[in-house]
PDB file of C-alpha atoms and ligand atoms in Angstrom:
ATOM      1  CA  MET A   1      12.002  -7.757  15.057  1.00  0.00           C
ATOM      2  CA  THR A   2      13.891  -4.529  15.539  1.00  0.00           C
ATOM      3  CA  PRO A   3      13.726  -1.739  12.945  1.00  0.00           C
ATOM      4  CA  ASP A   4      17.387  -2.486  12.118  1.00  0.00           C
ATOM      5  CA  PHE A   5      16.435  -6.005  11.039  1.00  0.00           C
ATOM      6  CA  TRP A   6      14.190  -4.620   8.292  1.00  0.00           C
ATOM      7  CA  ILE A   7      16.465  -1.722   7.359  1.00  0.00           C
ATOM      8  CA  GLU A   8      19.287  -4.237   6.803  1.00  0.00           C
ATOM      9  CA  ARG A   9      17.087  -6.580   4.799  1.00  0.00           C
ATOM     10  CA  TRP A  10      16.330  -3.777   2.379  1.00  0.00           C
ATOM     11  CA  GLN A  11      20.000  -2.729   2.273  1.00  0.00           C
ATOM     12  CA  ASN A  12      20.999  -6.318   1.482  1.00  0.00           C
ATOM     13  CA  GLY A  13      18.266  -6.804  -1.097  1.00  0.00           C
ATOM     14  CA  GLU A  14      16.722  -9.625   0.959  1.00  0.00           C
ATOM     15  CA  ILE A  15      13.167  -8.864  -0.079  1.00  0.00           C
ATOM     16  CA  GLY A  16      11.794 -12.239  -1.111  1.00  0.00           C
ATOM     17  CA  PHE A  17       8.384 -11.068   0.131  1.00  0.00           C
ATOM     18  CA  HIS A  18       8.120  -8.478  -2.655  1.00  0.00           C
ATOM     19  CA  GLN A  19       5.803  -9.495  -5.488  1.00  0.00           C
ATOM     20  CA  THR A  20       6.759  -8.077  -8.867  1.00  0.00           C
ATOM     21  CA  SER A  21       3.165  -8.212 -10.121  1.00  0.00           C
ATOM     22  CA  GLY A  22       1.390  -7.321  -6.886  1.00  0.00           C
ATOM     23  CA  ASN A  23      -0.802  -9.737  -4.973  1.00  0.00           C
ATOM     24  CA  ASP A  24      -3.564 -11.342  -7.041  1.00  0.00           C
ATOM     25  CA  LEU A  25      -5.876 -11.725  -4.016  1.00  0.00           C
ATOM     26  CA  LEU A  26      -6.305  -7.937  -3.971  1.00  0.00           C
ATOM     27  CA  PRO A  27      -8.007  -7.561  -7.377  1.00  0.00           C
ATOM     28  CA  ALA A  28      -9.768 -10.902  -6.812  1.00  0.00           C
ATOM     29  CA  HIS A  29     -11.573  -9.709  -3.673  1.00  0.00           C
ATOM     30  CA  TRP A  30     -11.371  -5.963  -3.108  1.00  0.00           C
ATOM     31  CA  PRO A  31     -13.996  -4.947  -5.714  1.00  0.00           C
ATOM     32  CA  ALA A  32     -16.669  -7.185  -4.151  1.00  0.00           C
ATOM     33  CA  LEU A  33     -16.127  -6.012  -0.582  1.00  0.00           C
ATOM     34  CA  GLY A  34     -18.134  -2.832  -1.037  1.00  0.00           C
ATOM     35  CA  PHE A  35     -15.613  -0.630   0.725  1.00  0.00           C
ATOM     36  CA  ALA A  36     -16.223   3.099   0.254  1.00  0.00           C
ATOM     37  CA  PRO A  37     -15.027   4.043  -3.226  1.00  0.00           C
ATOM     38  CA  GLU A  38     -13.886   7.439  -1.997  1.00  0.00           C
ATOM     39  CA  GLY A  39     -11.389   8.120   0.708  1.00  0.00           C
ATOM     40  CA  ALA A  40      -8.006   6.729   1.463  1.00  0.00           C
ATOM     41  CA  VAL A  41      -6.657   3.230   1.985  1.00  0.00           C
ATOM     42  CA  LEU A  42      -4.062   2.654   4.686  1.00  0.00           C
ATOM     43  CA  VAL A  43      -1.380   0.175   3.613  1.00  0.00           C
ATOM     44  CA  PRO A  44       0.620  -0.649   6.750  1.00  0.00           C
ATOM     45  CA  LEU A  45       4.165  -1.969   6.272  1.00  0.00           C
ATOM     46  CA  CYS A  46       3.819  -1.277   2.577  1.00  0.00           C
ATOM     47  CA  GLY A  47       7.338  -2.010   1.361  1.00  0.00           C
ATOM     48  CA  LYS A  48       7.352  -1.071  -2.312  1.00  0.00           C
ATOM     49  CA  SER A  49       4.195  -3.025  -2.999  1.00  0.00           C
ATOM     50  CA  LEU A  50       2.637  -2.508  -6.425  1.00  0.00           C
ATOM     51  CA  ASP A  51      -0.715  -3.053  -4.737  1.00  0.00           C
ATOM     52  CA  MET A  52      -0.552   0.642  -3.787  1.00  0.00           C
ATOM     53  CA  ALA A  53      -0.510   1.614  -7.457  1.00  0.00           C
ATOM     54  CA  TRP A  54      -3.421  -0.751  -8.119  1.00  0.00           C
ATOM     55  CA  LEU A  55      -5.496   0.884  -5.376  1.00  0.00           C
ATOM     56  CA  ALA A  56      -4.571   4.368  -6.608  1.00  0.00           C
ATOM     57  CA  ALA A  57      -5.667   3.410 -10.139  1.00  0.00           C
ATOM     58  CA  LEU A  58      -9.105   2.603  -8.690  1.00  0.00           C
ATOM     59  CA  GLY A  59      -9.360   6.193  -7.493  1.00  0.00           C
ATOM     60  CA  TYR A  60      -8.318   5.851  -3.865  1.00  0.00           C
ATOM     61  CA  ARG A  61      -5.823   7.986  -2.064  1.00  0.00           C
ATOM     62  CA  VAL A  62      -3.227   5.635  -0.601  1.00  0.00           C
ATOM     63  CA  VAL A  63      -1.390   6.085   2.693  1.00  0.00           C
ATOM     64  CA  GLY A  64       1.534   3.704   3.028  1.00  0.00           C
ATOM     65  CA  VAL A  65       3.681   3.278   6.133  1.00  0.00           C
ATOM     66  CA  GLU A  66       7.159   1.818   5.795  1.00  0.00           C
ATOM     67  CA  LEU A  67      10.325   1.780   7.903  1.00  0.00           C
ATOM     68  CA  SER A  68      12.865   1.571   5.103  1.00  0.00           C
ATOM     69  CA  PRO A  69      13.736   4.734   3.149  1.00  0.00           C
ATOM     70  CA  LEU A  70      15.214   2.483   0.439  1.00  0.00           C
ATOM     71  CA  ALA A  71      11.858   0.792  -0.065  1.00  0.00           C
ATOM     72  CA  VAL A  72      10.129   4.158  -0.340  1.00  0.00           C
ATOM     73  CA  ASP A  73      12.726   5.502  -2.799  1.00  0.00           C
ATOM     74  CA  ASP A  74      12.441   2.336  -4.885  1.00  0.00           C
ATOM     75  CA  PHE A  75       8.661   2.547  -4.976  1.00  0.00           C
ATOM     76  CA  PHE A  76       8.508   6.064  -6.388  1.00  0.00           C
ATOM     77  CA  ARG A  77      11.447   5.500  -8.735  1.00  0.00           C
ATOM     78  CA  GLU A  78       9.935   2.307 -10.121  1.00  0.00           C
ATOM     79  CA  GLN A  79       6.626   4.137 -10.609  1.00  0.00           C
ATOM     80  CA  GLY A  80       8.558   6.769 -12.559  1.00  0.00           C
ATOM     81  CA  VAL A  81       7.281   9.653 -10.454  1.00  0.00           C
ATOM     82  CA  ALA A  82       9.037  12.327  -8.426  1.00  0.00           C
ATOM     83  CA  ALA A  83       7.777  12.568  -4.865  1.00  0.00           C
ATOM     84  CA  ASP A  84       7.574  15.701  -2.731  1.00  0.00           C
ATOM     85  CA  THR A  85       9.227  15.261   0.653  1.00  0.00           C
ATOM     86  CA  ARG A  86       8.445  16.792   4.038  1.00  0.00           C
ATOM     87  CA  SER A  87       9.205  15.946   7.646  1.00  0.00           C
ATOM     88  CA  VAL A  88       6.615  15.332  10.331  1.00  0.00           C
ATOM     89  CA  GLY A  89       8.237  14.541  13.669  1.00  0.00           C
ATOM     90  CA  PRO A  90      10.368  11.411  13.185  1.00  0.00           C
ATOM     91  CA  PHE A  91       8.701  10.633   9.824  1.00  0.00           C
ATOM     92  CA  THR A  92       9.784  11.509   6.314  1.00  0.00           C
ATOM     93  CA  VAL A  93       6.581  11.876   4.331  1.00  0.00           C
ATOM     94  CA  ARG A  94       6.778  11.459   0.566  1.00  0.00           C
ATOM     95  CA  THR A  95       3.901  12.166  -1.770  1.00  0.00           C
ATOM     96  CA  ALA A  96       3.370  11.758  -5.499  1.00  0.00           C
ATOM     97  CA  GLY A  97      -0.168  12.177  -6.835  1.00  0.00           C
ATOM     98  CA  PRO A  98      -2.613  10.092  -4.780  1.00  0.00           C
ATOM     99  CA  ILE A  99       0.086   8.086  -2.976  1.00  0.00           C
ATOM    100  CA  THR A 100       1.726   9.222   0.259  1.00  0.00           C
ATOM    101  CA  ILE A 101       4.193   7.054   2.164  1.00  0.00           C
ATOM    102  CA  TRP A 102       5.060   7.809   5.758  1.00  0.00           C
ATOM    103  CA  CYS A 103       8.578   6.529   6.289  1.00  0.00           C
ATOM    104  CA  GLY A 104       9.015   5.479   9.905  1.00  0.00           C
ATOM    105  CA  ASP A 105       7.687   3.139  12.573  1.00  0.00           C
ATOM    106  CA  ILE A 106       3.959   2.409  12.400  1.00  0.00           C
ATOM    107  CA  PHE A 107       3.822   2.333  16.192  1.00  0.00           C
ATOM    108  CA  ALA A 108       4.663   6.069  16.165  1.00  0.00           C
ATOM    109  CA  LEU A 109       2.286   7.026  13.346  1.00  0.00           C
ATOM    110  CA  PRO A 110       0.378  10.232  14.197  1.00  0.00           C
ATOM    111  CA  ALA A 111      -3.385  10.527  13.739  1.00  0.00           C
ATOM    112  CA  GLU A 112      -2.919  13.162  11.020  1.00  0.00           C
ATOM    113  CA  ALA A 113      -1.423  10.496   8.753  1.00  0.00           C
ATOM    114  CA  VAL A 114      -4.705   8.595   8.593  1.00  0.00           C
ATOM    115  CA  ALA A 115      -7.083  11.502   8.063  1.00  0.00           C
ATOM    116  CA  GLY A 116      -9.715  10.352   5.575  1.00  0.00           C
ATOM    117  CA  VAL A 117      -8.772   6.669   5.726  1.00  0.00           C
ATOM    118  CA  THR A 118     -11.833   4.511   5.032  1.00  0.00           C
ATOM    119  CA  ALA A 119     -10.228   1.082   4.606  1.00  0.00           C
ATOM    120  CA  VAL A 120      -7.067  -0.886   5.345  1.00  0.00           C
ATOM    121  CA  TYR A 121      -5.151  -3.319   3.141  1.00  0.00           C
ATOM    122  CA  ASP A 122      -2.753  -5.631   4.969  1.00  0.00           C
ATOM    123  CA  ARG A 123      -0.649  -8.018   2.937  1.00  0.00           C
ATOM    124  CA  ALA A 124       2.310  -9.447   4.835  1.00  0.00           C
ATOM    125  CA  ALA A 125       2.100  -6.793   7.568  1.00  0.00           C
ATOM    126  CA  LEU A 126       0.466  -8.706  10.451  1.00  0.00           C
ATOM    127  CA  VAL A 127       2.617 -11.737   9.632  1.00  0.00           C
ATOM    128  CA  ALA A 128       5.767  -9.589   9.614  1.00  0.00           C
ATOM    129  CA  PHE A 129       5.369  -9.139  13.384  1.00  0.00           C
ATOM    130  CA  PRO A 130       6.228 -11.873  15.868  1.00  0.00           C
ATOM    131  CA  PRO A 131       3.312 -13.036  18.016  1.00  0.00           C
ATOM    132  CA  SER A 132       4.563 -10.810  20.859  1.00  0.00           C
ATOM    133  CA  LEU A 133       4.005  -7.695  18.705  1.00  0.00           C
ATOM    134  CA  GLN A 134       0.925  -8.721  16.742  1.00  0.00           C
ATOM    135  CA  ALA A 135      -1.508  -7.610  19.468  1.00  0.00           C
ATOM    136  CA  ARG A 136       0.225  -4.233  19.654  1.00  0.00           C
ATOM    137  CA  TYR A 137      -0.100  -3.885  15.891  1.00  0.00           C
ATOM    138  CA  VAL A 138      -3.815  -4.661  16.048  1.00  0.00           C
ATOM    139  CA  GLN A 139      -4.285  -2.159  18.898  1.00  0.00           C
ATOM    140  CA  THR A 140      -2.457   0.452  16.807  1.00  0.00           C
ATOM    141  CA  LEU A 141      -4.886  -0.074  13.929  1.00  0.00           C
ATOM    142  CA  ARG A 142      -7.822   0.099  16.349  1.00  0.00           C
ATOM    143  CA  ARG A 143      -6.516   3.383  17.748  1.00  0.00           C
ATOM    144  CA  LEU A 144      -5.755   4.964  14.377  1.00  0.00           C
ATOM    145  CA  VAL A 145      -8.634   3.743  12.200  1.00  0.00           C
ATOM    146  CA  PRO A 146     -11.312   2.207  14.449  1.00  0.00           C
ATOM    147  CA  ALA A 147     -14.082   2.394  11.842  1.00  0.00           C
ATOM    148  CA  ALA A 148     -12.134   1.127   8.842  1.00  0.00           C
ATOM    149  CA  PRO A 149     -12.842  -2.325   7.384  1.00  0.00           C
ATOM    150  CA  MET A 150      -9.870  -4.284   6.241  1.00  0.00           C
ATOM    151  CA  LEU A 151      -8.726  -6.817   3.670  1.00  0.00           C
ATOM    152  CA  LEU A 152      -6.139  -8.985   5.417  1.00  0.00           C
ATOM    153  CA  ILE A 153      -3.941 -11.417   3.520  1.00  0.00           C
ATOM    154  CA  SER A 154      -2.351 -13.814   5.940  1.00  0.00           C
ATOM    155  CA  LEU A 155      -0.535 -17.113   5.808  1.00  0.00           C
ATOM    156  CA  SER A 156       0.096 -20.145   7.917  1.00  0.00           C
ATOM    157  CA  TYR A 157       2.521 -23.055   7.760  1.00  0.00           C
ATOM    158  CA  PRO A 158       3.291 -25.997  10.032  1.00  0.00           C
ATOM    159  CA  ASP A 159       4.376 -24.904  13.518  1.00  0.00           C
ATOM    160  CA  GLY A 160       8.062 -24.186  13.929  1.00  0.00           C
ATOM    161  CA  GLN A 161       8.989 -25.045  10.346  1.00  0.00           C
ATOM    162  CA  ILE A 162      10.939 -21.809   9.896  1.00  0.00           C
ATOM    163  CA  ALA A 163      11.840 -18.906  12.125  1.00  0.00           C
ATOM    164  CA  GLY A 164       9.749 -15.931  11.036  1.00  0.00           C
ATOM    165  CA  PRO A 165       9.206 -13.536   9.489  1.00  0.00           C
ATOM    166  CA  PRO A 166       6.787 -14.357   8.102  1.00  0.00           C
ATOM    167  CA  PHE A 167       5.165 -15.640  11.278  1.00  0.00           C
ATOM    168  CA  SER A 168       2.551 -18.309  10.724  1.00  0.00           C
ATOM    169  CA  THR A 169      -0.820 -16.782  11.610  1.00  0.00           C
ATOM    170  CA  SER A 170      -3.788 -19.135  11.406  1.00  0.00           C
ATOM    171  CA  LEU A 171      -7.499 -18.353  11.382  1.00  0.00           C
ATOM    172  CA  ALA A 172      -7.551 -19.169  15.106  1.00  0.00           C
ATOM    173  CA  GLN A 173      -4.880 -16.517  15.726  1.00  0.00           C
ATOM    174  CA  VAL A 174      -6.605 -13.986  13.467  1.00  0.00           C
ATOM    175  CA  THR A 175      -9.791 -14.616  15.443  1.00  0.00           C
ATOM    176  CA  GLU A 176      -8.005 -14.188  18.759  1.00  0.00           C
ATOM    177  CA  LEU A 177      -6.421 -10.921  17.613  1.00  0.00           C
ATOM    178  CA  PHE A 178      -9.373  -9.324  15.828  1.00  0.00           C
ATOM    179  CA  GLY A 179     -12.469 -11.251  16.907  1.00  0.00           C
ATOM    180  CA  ARG A 180     -13.456  -9.009  19.821  1.00  0.00           C
ATOM    181  CA  ASP A 181     -13.704  -5.878  17.678  1.00  0.00           C
ATOM    182  CA  TYR A 182     -14.262  -7.139  14.137  1.00  0.00           C
ATOM    183  CA  ASP A 183     -16.575  -9.508  12.318  1.00  0.00           C
ATOM    184  CA  ILE A 184     -14.330 -11.820  10.340  1.00  0.00           C
ATOM    185  CA  GLY A 185     -15.205 -13.249   6.945  1.00  0.00           C
ATOM    186  CA  ILE A 186     -13.103 -15.619   4.869  1.00  0.00           C
ATOM    187  CA  CYS A 187     -12.838 -14.482   1.243  1.00  0.00           C
ATOM    188  CA  GLU A 188     -10.563 -17.290   0.105  1.00  0.00           C
ATOM    189  CA  THR A 189      -8.082 -19.814   1.362  1.00  0.00           C
ATOM    190  CA  ARG A 190      -5.659 -21.515  -0.976  1.00  0.00           C
ATOM    191  CA  ASP A 191      -2.409 -23.408  -1.221  1.00  0.00           C
ATOM    192  CA  GLY A 192       0.187 -20.652  -1.516  1.00  0.00           C
ATOM    193  CA  LEU A 193       3.334 -22.755  -1.766  1.00  0.00           C
ATOM    194  CA  ALA A 194       3.741 -22.547  -5.539  1.00  0.00           C
ATOM    195  CA  GLN A 195       3.664 -18.736  -5.372  1.00  0.00           C
ATOM    196  CA  SER A 196       6.228 -18.581  -2.552  1.00  0.00           C
ATOM    197  CA  PRO A 197       9.494 -20.020  -3.869  1.00  0.00           C
ATOM    198  CA  ASN A 198      11.472 -18.134  -1.221  1.00  0.00           C
ATOM    199  CA  LEU A 199       9.570 -19.920   1.590  1.00  0.00           C
ATOM    200  CA  THR A 200       9.962 -23.266  -0.163  1.00  0.00           C
ATOM    201  CA  ARG A 201      13.708 -22.666  -0.312  1.00  0.00           C
ATOM    202  CA  ARG A 202      13.694 -21.919   3.422  1.00  0.00           C
ATOM    203  CA  GLY A 203      12.034 -25.254   4.187  1.00  0.00           C
ATOM    204  CA  VAL A 204       8.298 -24.601   4.285  1.00  0.00           C
ATOM    205  CA  THR A 205       6.480 -27.703   3.020  1.00  0.00           C
ATOM    206  CA  ALA A 206       2.862 -26.538   3.271  1.00  0.00           C
ATOM    207  CA  LEU A 207       1.514 -23.016   3.076  1.00  0.00           C
ATOM    208  CA  ASP A 208      -2.059 -21.817   3.458  1.00  0.00           C
ATOM    209  CA  GLU A 209      -2.682 -18.330   2.179  1.00  0.00           C
ATOM    210  CA  ALA A 210      -5.931 -16.694   3.227  1.00  0.00           C
ATOM    211  CA  ALA A 211      -7.773 -13.476   2.455  1.00  0.00           C
ATOM    212  CA  TYR A 212     -10.045 -12.236   5.243  1.00  0.00           C
ATOM    213  CA  VAL A 213     -12.434  -9.335   5.369  1.00  0.00           C
ATOM    214  CA  LEU A 214     -12.596  -7.691   8.784  1.00  0.00           C
ATOM    215  CA  ARG A 215     -15.468  -5.317   9.501  1.00  0.00           C
ATOM    216  CA  PRO A 216     -15.546  -3.321  12.736  1.00  0.00           C
ATOM    217  CA  LYS A 217     -18.400  -4.538  14.920  1.00  0.00           C
ATOM    218  CA  GLY A 218     -21.293  -2.135  15.168  1.00  0.00           C
ATOM    219  CA  GLY A 219     -19.901  -0.171  12.208  1.00  0.00           C
TER     220      GLY A 219
HETATM  221  C1  SAM B 301       7.033  -8.665   4.856  1.00  0.00           C
HETATM  222  S1  SAM B 301       7.320  -7.043   4.268  1.00  0.00           S
HETATM  223  C2  SAM B 301       5.777  -6.737   3.424  1.00  0.00           C
HETATM  224  C3  SAM B 301       5.826  -5.530   2.505  1.00  0.00           C
HETATM  225  C4  SAM B 301       4.562  -5.292   1.681  1.00  0.00           C
HETATM  226  N1  SAM B 301       3.379  -5.253   2.485  1.00  0.00           N
HETATM  227  C5  SAM B 301       4.430  -6.305   0.565  1.00  0.00           C
HETATM  228  O1  SAM B 301       3.377  -6.914   0.447  1.00  0.00           O
HETATM  229  O2  SAM B 301       5.393  -6.447  -0.215  1.00  0.00           O
HETATM  230  C6  SAM B 301       7.174  -6.082   5.754  1.00  0.00           C
HETATM  231  C7  SAM B 301       7.581  -4.639   5.550  1.00  0.00           C
HETATM  232  O3  SAM B 301       7.279  -3.906   6.720  1.00  0.00           O
HETATM  233  C8  SAM B 301       8.329  -3.018   7.032  1.00  0.00           C
HETATM  234  N2  SAM B 301       8.240  -2.824   8.501  1.00  0.00           N
HETATM  235  C9  SAM B 301       8.561  -3.722   9.457  1.00  0.00           C
HETATM  236  N3  SAM B 301       8.291  -3.250  10.686  1.00  0.00           N
HETATM  237  C10 SAM B 301       7.749  -2.002  10.502  1.00  0.00           C
HETATM  238  C11 SAM B 301       7.258  -1.017  11.376  1.00  0.00           C
HETATM  239  N4  SAM B 301       7.280  -1.188  12.718  1.00  0.00           N
HETATM  240  N5  SAM B 301       6.766   0.147  10.858  1.00  0.00           N
HETATM  241  C12 SAM B 301       6.762   0.334   9.496  1.00  0.00           C
HETATM  242  N6  SAM B 301       7.218  -0.580   8.604  1.00  0.00           N
HETATM  243  C13 SAM B 301       7.713  -1.732   9.103  1.00  0.00           C
HETATM  244  C14 SAM B 301       9.582  -3.707   6.529  1.00  0.00           C
HETATM  245  O4  SAM B 301      10.624  -2.815   6.225  1.00  0.00           O
HETATM  246  C15 SAM B 301       9.062  -4.425   5.290  1.00  0.00           C
HETATM  247  O5  SAM B 301       9.217  -3.630   4.130  1.00  0.00           O
END
């Protein structure tokens, strides 16, 4: 997936992945995970996810990373807040209250962006990358936030049923990607088809949605 692919999807309003009420697996599992109540949560590939506002309401600082300036504009406008804007290298960094979004490519994110990050929330970020880029994404997280535990919301569907994104990512693939460096726990697996009308329309006939907790080994 090139950056242009995503920029155009936002320009064309093709954002079927966006959930107008946030993702219910976040409030269902985050509170019980015992992640540090202080600090910041990194939300990679954040889009305009309302989950960022939910995390901020819990008292976290939130650090989002998103390619599309439209998504970032929409997020702050829909929250009804004016964001301060600054430039850091190739990134436009926008902040309002506890939420900062770094607009640019996560693979270029500088270490200063993740200062104070104590946890990661990934919903539809890993699965946005094709298999050829997923390992690079995981390495990027390991480099930026090696000690941070993570709530990962992933999905899988029958092989080859649609061309991603999202890319089907099973427990076996999650284990291959993260298993060397993280202990992996399953919080919940469920049938996600009813909540994904856009994937049903595209031809997906079975969808497993899973929430995993990943804790860095030896942490
Ligand atoms: C499937 S959407 C998920 C958005 C959000 N996590 C949610 O739950 O609604 C993936 C998002 O990642 C962004 N994106 C894709 N590749 C990226 C990259 N390399 N760096 C930063 N953002 C990226 C896209 O623009 C898109 O908004």
